[in-house]
Coordinates of C-alpha atoms and ligand atoms in Angstrom, one line a residue:
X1 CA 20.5 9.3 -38.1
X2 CA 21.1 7.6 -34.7
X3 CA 22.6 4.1 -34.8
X4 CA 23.4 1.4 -32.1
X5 CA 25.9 -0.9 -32.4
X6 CA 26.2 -3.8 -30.0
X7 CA 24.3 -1.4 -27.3
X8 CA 24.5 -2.8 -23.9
X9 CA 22.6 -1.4 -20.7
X10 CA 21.5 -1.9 -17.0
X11 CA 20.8 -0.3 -14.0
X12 CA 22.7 -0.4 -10.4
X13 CA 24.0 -3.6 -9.6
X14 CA 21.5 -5.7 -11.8
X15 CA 22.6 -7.7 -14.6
X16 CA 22.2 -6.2 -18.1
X17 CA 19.0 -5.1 -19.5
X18 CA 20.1 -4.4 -22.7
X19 CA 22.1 -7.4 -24.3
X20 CA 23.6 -6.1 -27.4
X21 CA 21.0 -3.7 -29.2
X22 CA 22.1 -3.3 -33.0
X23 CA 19.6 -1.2 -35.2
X24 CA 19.5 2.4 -37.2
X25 CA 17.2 5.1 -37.0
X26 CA 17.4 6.4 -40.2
X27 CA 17.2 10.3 -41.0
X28 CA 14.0 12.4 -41.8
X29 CA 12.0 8.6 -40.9
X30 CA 9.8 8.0 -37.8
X31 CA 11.0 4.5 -36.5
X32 CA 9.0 2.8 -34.0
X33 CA 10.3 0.2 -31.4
X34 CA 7.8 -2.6 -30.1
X35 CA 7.7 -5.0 -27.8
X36 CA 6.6 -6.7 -24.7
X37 CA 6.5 -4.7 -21.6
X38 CA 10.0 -5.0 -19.8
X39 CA 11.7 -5.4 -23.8
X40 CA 13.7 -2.8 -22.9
X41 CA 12.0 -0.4 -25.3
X42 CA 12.7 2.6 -22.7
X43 CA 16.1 1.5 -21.6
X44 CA 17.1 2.0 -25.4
X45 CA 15.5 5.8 -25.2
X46 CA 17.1 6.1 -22.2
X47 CA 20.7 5.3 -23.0
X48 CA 20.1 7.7 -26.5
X49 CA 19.3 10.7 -24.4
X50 CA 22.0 10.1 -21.7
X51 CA 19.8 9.3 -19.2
X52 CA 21.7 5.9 -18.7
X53 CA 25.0 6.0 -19.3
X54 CA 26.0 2.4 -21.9
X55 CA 28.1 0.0 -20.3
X56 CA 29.0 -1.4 -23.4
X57 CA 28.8 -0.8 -27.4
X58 CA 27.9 2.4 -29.0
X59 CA 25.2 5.1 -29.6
X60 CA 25.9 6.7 -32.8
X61 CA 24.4 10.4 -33.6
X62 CA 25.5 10.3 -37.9
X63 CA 29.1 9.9 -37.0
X64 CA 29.7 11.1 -33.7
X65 CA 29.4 8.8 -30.4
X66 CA 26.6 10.3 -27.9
X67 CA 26.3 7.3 -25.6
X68 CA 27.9 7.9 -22.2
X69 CA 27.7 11.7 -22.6
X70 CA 25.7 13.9 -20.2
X71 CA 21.9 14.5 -20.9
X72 CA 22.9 18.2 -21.4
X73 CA 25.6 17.6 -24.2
X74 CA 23.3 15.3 -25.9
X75 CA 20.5 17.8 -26.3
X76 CA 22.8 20.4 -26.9
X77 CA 23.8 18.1 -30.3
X78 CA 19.8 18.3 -30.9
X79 CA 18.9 15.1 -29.5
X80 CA 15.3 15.8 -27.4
X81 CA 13.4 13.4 -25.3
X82 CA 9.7 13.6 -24.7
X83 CA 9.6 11.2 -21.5
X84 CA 6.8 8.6 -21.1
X85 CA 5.2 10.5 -18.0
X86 CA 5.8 14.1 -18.6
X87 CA 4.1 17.7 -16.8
X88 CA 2.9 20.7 -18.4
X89 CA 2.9 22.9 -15.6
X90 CA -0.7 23.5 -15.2
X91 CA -0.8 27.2 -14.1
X92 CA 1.5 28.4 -16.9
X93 CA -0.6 29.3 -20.2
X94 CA 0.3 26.8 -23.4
X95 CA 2.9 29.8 -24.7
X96 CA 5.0 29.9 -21.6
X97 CA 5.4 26.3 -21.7
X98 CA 6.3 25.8 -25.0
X99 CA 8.8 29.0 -24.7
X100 CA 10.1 26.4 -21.8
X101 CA 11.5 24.2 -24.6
X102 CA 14.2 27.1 -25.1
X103 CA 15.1 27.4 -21.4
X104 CA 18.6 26.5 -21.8
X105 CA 19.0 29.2 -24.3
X106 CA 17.0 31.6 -22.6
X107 CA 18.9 34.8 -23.0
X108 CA 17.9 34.7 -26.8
X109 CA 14.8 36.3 -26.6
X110 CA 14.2 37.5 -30.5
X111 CA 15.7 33.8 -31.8
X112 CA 12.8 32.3 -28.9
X113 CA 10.3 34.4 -30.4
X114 CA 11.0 33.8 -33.8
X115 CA 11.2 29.9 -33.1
X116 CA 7.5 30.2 -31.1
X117 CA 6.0 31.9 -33.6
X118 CA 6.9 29.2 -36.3
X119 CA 5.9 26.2 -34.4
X120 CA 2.4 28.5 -33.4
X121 CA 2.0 28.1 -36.9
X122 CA 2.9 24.5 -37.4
X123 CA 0.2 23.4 -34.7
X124 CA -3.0 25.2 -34.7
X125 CA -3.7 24.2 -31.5
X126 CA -0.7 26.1 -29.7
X127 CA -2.0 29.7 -31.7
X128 CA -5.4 29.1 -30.7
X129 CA -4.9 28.1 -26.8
X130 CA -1.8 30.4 -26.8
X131 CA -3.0 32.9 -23.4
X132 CA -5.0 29.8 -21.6
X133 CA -3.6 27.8 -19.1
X134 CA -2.1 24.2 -19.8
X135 CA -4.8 23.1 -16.4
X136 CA -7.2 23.9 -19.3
X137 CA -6.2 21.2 -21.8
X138 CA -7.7 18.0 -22.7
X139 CA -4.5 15.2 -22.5
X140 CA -4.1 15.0 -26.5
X141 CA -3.6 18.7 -26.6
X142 CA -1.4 18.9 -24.0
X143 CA 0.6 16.0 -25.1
X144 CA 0.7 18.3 -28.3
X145 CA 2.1 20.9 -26.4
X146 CA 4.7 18.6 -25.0
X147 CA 6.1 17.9 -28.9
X148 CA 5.5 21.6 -29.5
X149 CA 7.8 22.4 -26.5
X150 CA 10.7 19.8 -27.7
X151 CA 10.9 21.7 -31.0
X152 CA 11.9 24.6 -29.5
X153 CA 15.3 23.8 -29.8
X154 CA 15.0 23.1 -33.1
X155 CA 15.9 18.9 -32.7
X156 CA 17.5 16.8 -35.2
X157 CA 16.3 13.6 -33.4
X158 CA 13.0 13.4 -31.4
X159 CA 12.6 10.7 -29.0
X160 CA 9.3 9.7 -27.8
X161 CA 8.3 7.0 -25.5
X162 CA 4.8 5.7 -25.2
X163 CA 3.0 9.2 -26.6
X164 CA -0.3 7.6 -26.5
X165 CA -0.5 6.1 -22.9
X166 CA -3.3 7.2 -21.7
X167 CA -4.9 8.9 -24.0
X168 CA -8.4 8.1 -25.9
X169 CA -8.5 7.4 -29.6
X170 CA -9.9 11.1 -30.6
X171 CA -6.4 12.1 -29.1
X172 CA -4.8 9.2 -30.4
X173 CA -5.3 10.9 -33.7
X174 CA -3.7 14.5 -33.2
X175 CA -0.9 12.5 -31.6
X176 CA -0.4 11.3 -34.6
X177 CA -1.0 14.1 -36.7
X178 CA 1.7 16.3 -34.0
X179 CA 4.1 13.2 -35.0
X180 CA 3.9 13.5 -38.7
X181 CA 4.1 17.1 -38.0
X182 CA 7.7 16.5 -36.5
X183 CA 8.7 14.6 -39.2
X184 CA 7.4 17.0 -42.1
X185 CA 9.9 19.5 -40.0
X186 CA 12.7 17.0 -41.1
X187 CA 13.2 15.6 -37.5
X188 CA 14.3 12.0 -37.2
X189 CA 11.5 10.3 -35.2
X190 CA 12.6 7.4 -32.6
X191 CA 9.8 6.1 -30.8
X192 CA 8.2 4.1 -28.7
X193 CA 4.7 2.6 -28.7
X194 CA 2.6 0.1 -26.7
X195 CA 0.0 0.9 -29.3
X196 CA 1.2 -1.3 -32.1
X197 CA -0.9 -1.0 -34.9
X198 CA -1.1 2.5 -34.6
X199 CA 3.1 2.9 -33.9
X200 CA 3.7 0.7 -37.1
X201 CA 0.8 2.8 -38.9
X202 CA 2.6 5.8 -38.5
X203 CA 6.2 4.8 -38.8
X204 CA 8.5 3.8 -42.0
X205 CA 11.0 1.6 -39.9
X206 CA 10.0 -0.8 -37.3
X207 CA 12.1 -2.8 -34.6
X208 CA 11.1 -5.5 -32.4
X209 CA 12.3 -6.2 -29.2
X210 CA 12.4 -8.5 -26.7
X211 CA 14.5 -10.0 -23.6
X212 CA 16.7 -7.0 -23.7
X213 CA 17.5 -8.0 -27.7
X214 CA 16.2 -7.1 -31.3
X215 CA 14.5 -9.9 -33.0
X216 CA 13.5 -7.8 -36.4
X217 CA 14.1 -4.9 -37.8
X218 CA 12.3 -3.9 -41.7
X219 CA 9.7 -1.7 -42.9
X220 CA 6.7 -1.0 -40.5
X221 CA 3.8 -2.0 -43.2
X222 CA 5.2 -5.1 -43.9
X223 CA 5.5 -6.2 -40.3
X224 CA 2.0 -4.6 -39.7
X225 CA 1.3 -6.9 -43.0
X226 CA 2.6 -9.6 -41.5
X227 CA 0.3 -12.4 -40.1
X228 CA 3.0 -13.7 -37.8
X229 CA 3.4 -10.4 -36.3
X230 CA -0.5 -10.6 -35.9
X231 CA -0.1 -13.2 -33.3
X232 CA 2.7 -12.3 -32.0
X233 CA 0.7 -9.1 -30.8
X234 CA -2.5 -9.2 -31.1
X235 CA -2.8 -13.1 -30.6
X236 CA -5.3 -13.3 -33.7
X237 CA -4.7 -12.2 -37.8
X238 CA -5.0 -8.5 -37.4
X239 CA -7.9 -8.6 -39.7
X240 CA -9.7 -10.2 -36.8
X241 CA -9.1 -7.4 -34.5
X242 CA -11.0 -4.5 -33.7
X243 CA -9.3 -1.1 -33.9
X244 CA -11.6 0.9 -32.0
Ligands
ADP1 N1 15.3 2.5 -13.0 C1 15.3 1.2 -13.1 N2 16.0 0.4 -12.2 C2 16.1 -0.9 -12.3 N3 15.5 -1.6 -13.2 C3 14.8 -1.0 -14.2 C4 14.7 0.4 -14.2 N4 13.9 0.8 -15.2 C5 13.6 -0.3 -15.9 N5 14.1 -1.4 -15.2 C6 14.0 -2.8 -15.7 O1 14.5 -2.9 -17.0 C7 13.7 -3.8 -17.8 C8 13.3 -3.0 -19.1 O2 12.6 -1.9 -18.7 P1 12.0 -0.9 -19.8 O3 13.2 -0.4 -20.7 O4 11.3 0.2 -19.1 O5 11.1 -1.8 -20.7 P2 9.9 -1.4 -21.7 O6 10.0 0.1 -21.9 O7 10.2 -2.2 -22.9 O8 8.6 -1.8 -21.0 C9 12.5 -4.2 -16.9 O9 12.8 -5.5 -16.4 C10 12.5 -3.2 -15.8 O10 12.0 -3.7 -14.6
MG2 MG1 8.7 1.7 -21.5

């Protein structure tokens, strides 16, 4: 479970981004933050994976403070971030880079293979494409192999931000599938999605943000429910929309 309380973020000499962030992330749940661009939906990831340090207010990991703590000792707690623009490296084949995910414990070898052969199992994709290069890979499956190298580690927490960008909606769809994968593993989900409808499809929890605050938090289906929310993103009822 990763709470904020009273959260508040910037960068440099700016004013604050983040003005006083209060939600939970509840455990074993995929929650899903939307919002205009600029919300401040990738500040919050941000601050969570130590990436920006808080200048105010607290990150909560169950009971133990993370915010302010190097990006190191946060993933060493089992807090992983999959970044919104993120390499494979190309000429590495799929099982090198997914054995990448355990660099910082690289001199476990047996524990690495062990761990590999597991999540080989738990996406298809990574046993079947194991020997070719990531160059080879269409941008769903190597965004696959991005969430198959954060689980490496074996996460508690798995933040994602924006794992759709870019990608078409046959990819959209083992994006997904590799998210509801994570979660089946028992990982807490905190993510990010300019995609709403299909964020709030696959989450439990949903926040909403905007101006650097959190105008609702509650359950993603009954926002996506919601015909207020339809305006507010869609700018028609949601029924009205086309979900290509
Ligand atoms: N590295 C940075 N330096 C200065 N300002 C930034 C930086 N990253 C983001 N910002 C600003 O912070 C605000 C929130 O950004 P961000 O968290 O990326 O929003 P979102 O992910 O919701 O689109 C924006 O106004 C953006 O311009
Ligand atoms: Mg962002």
């Amino acid at each position: 479970m990763i709470t904020f309380k009273n959260l508040v973020a910037g960068y440099g000499r700016a004013g604050d981004i983040l003005r006083g962030i209060d939600f939970t992330a509840p455990e074993s749940a995929i929650t899903c933050i939307v919002g205009p661009n600029g919300a401040g939906k990738s500040t919050v990831l941000k601050a969570c994976s130590g990436l920006l340090r808080p200048r105010g207010g607290q990150v909560l990991l169950g009971d133990e403070e993370i915010g302010g703590r190097s990006p190191a000792e946060i993933l060493r707690r089992g807090v992983v971030q999959v970044p919104q623009h993120h390499g494979l490296f190309p000429s590495l084949t799929v099982r090198e880079n997914v054995m990448l995910g355990a660099f910082v414990n690289r001199r476990e070898r047996d524990r690495n293979r062990r761990r590999y052969e597991e999540i080989a199992q738990v996406f298809p994709l990574i046993a079947e494409r194991a020997g070719d290069k990531a160059a080879s890979l269409s941008g769903g499956q190597r965004r696959t192999v991005e969430f198959a190298r954060a689980l490496m580690l074996r996460p508690r927490v798995v933040l994602l931000d924006e794992p759709t960008l870019g990608l078409d909606p046959k990819a959209c769809k083992q994006i997904a599938d590799s998210i509801t994968t994570l979660n089946k593993e028992g990982v807490t989900v905190l993510m990010v999605e300019q995609n709403v409808r299909f964020g709030l499809t696959l989450a439990d929890h949903a926040v909403v943000m905007e101006g650097g605050r959190v105008l609702h938090t509650g359950a993603a289906d009954a926002l996506l429910a919601d015909p207020d929310m339809g305006r507010l993103f869609f700018g028609a009822a949601p029924e009205q929309q086309e979900t290509s």
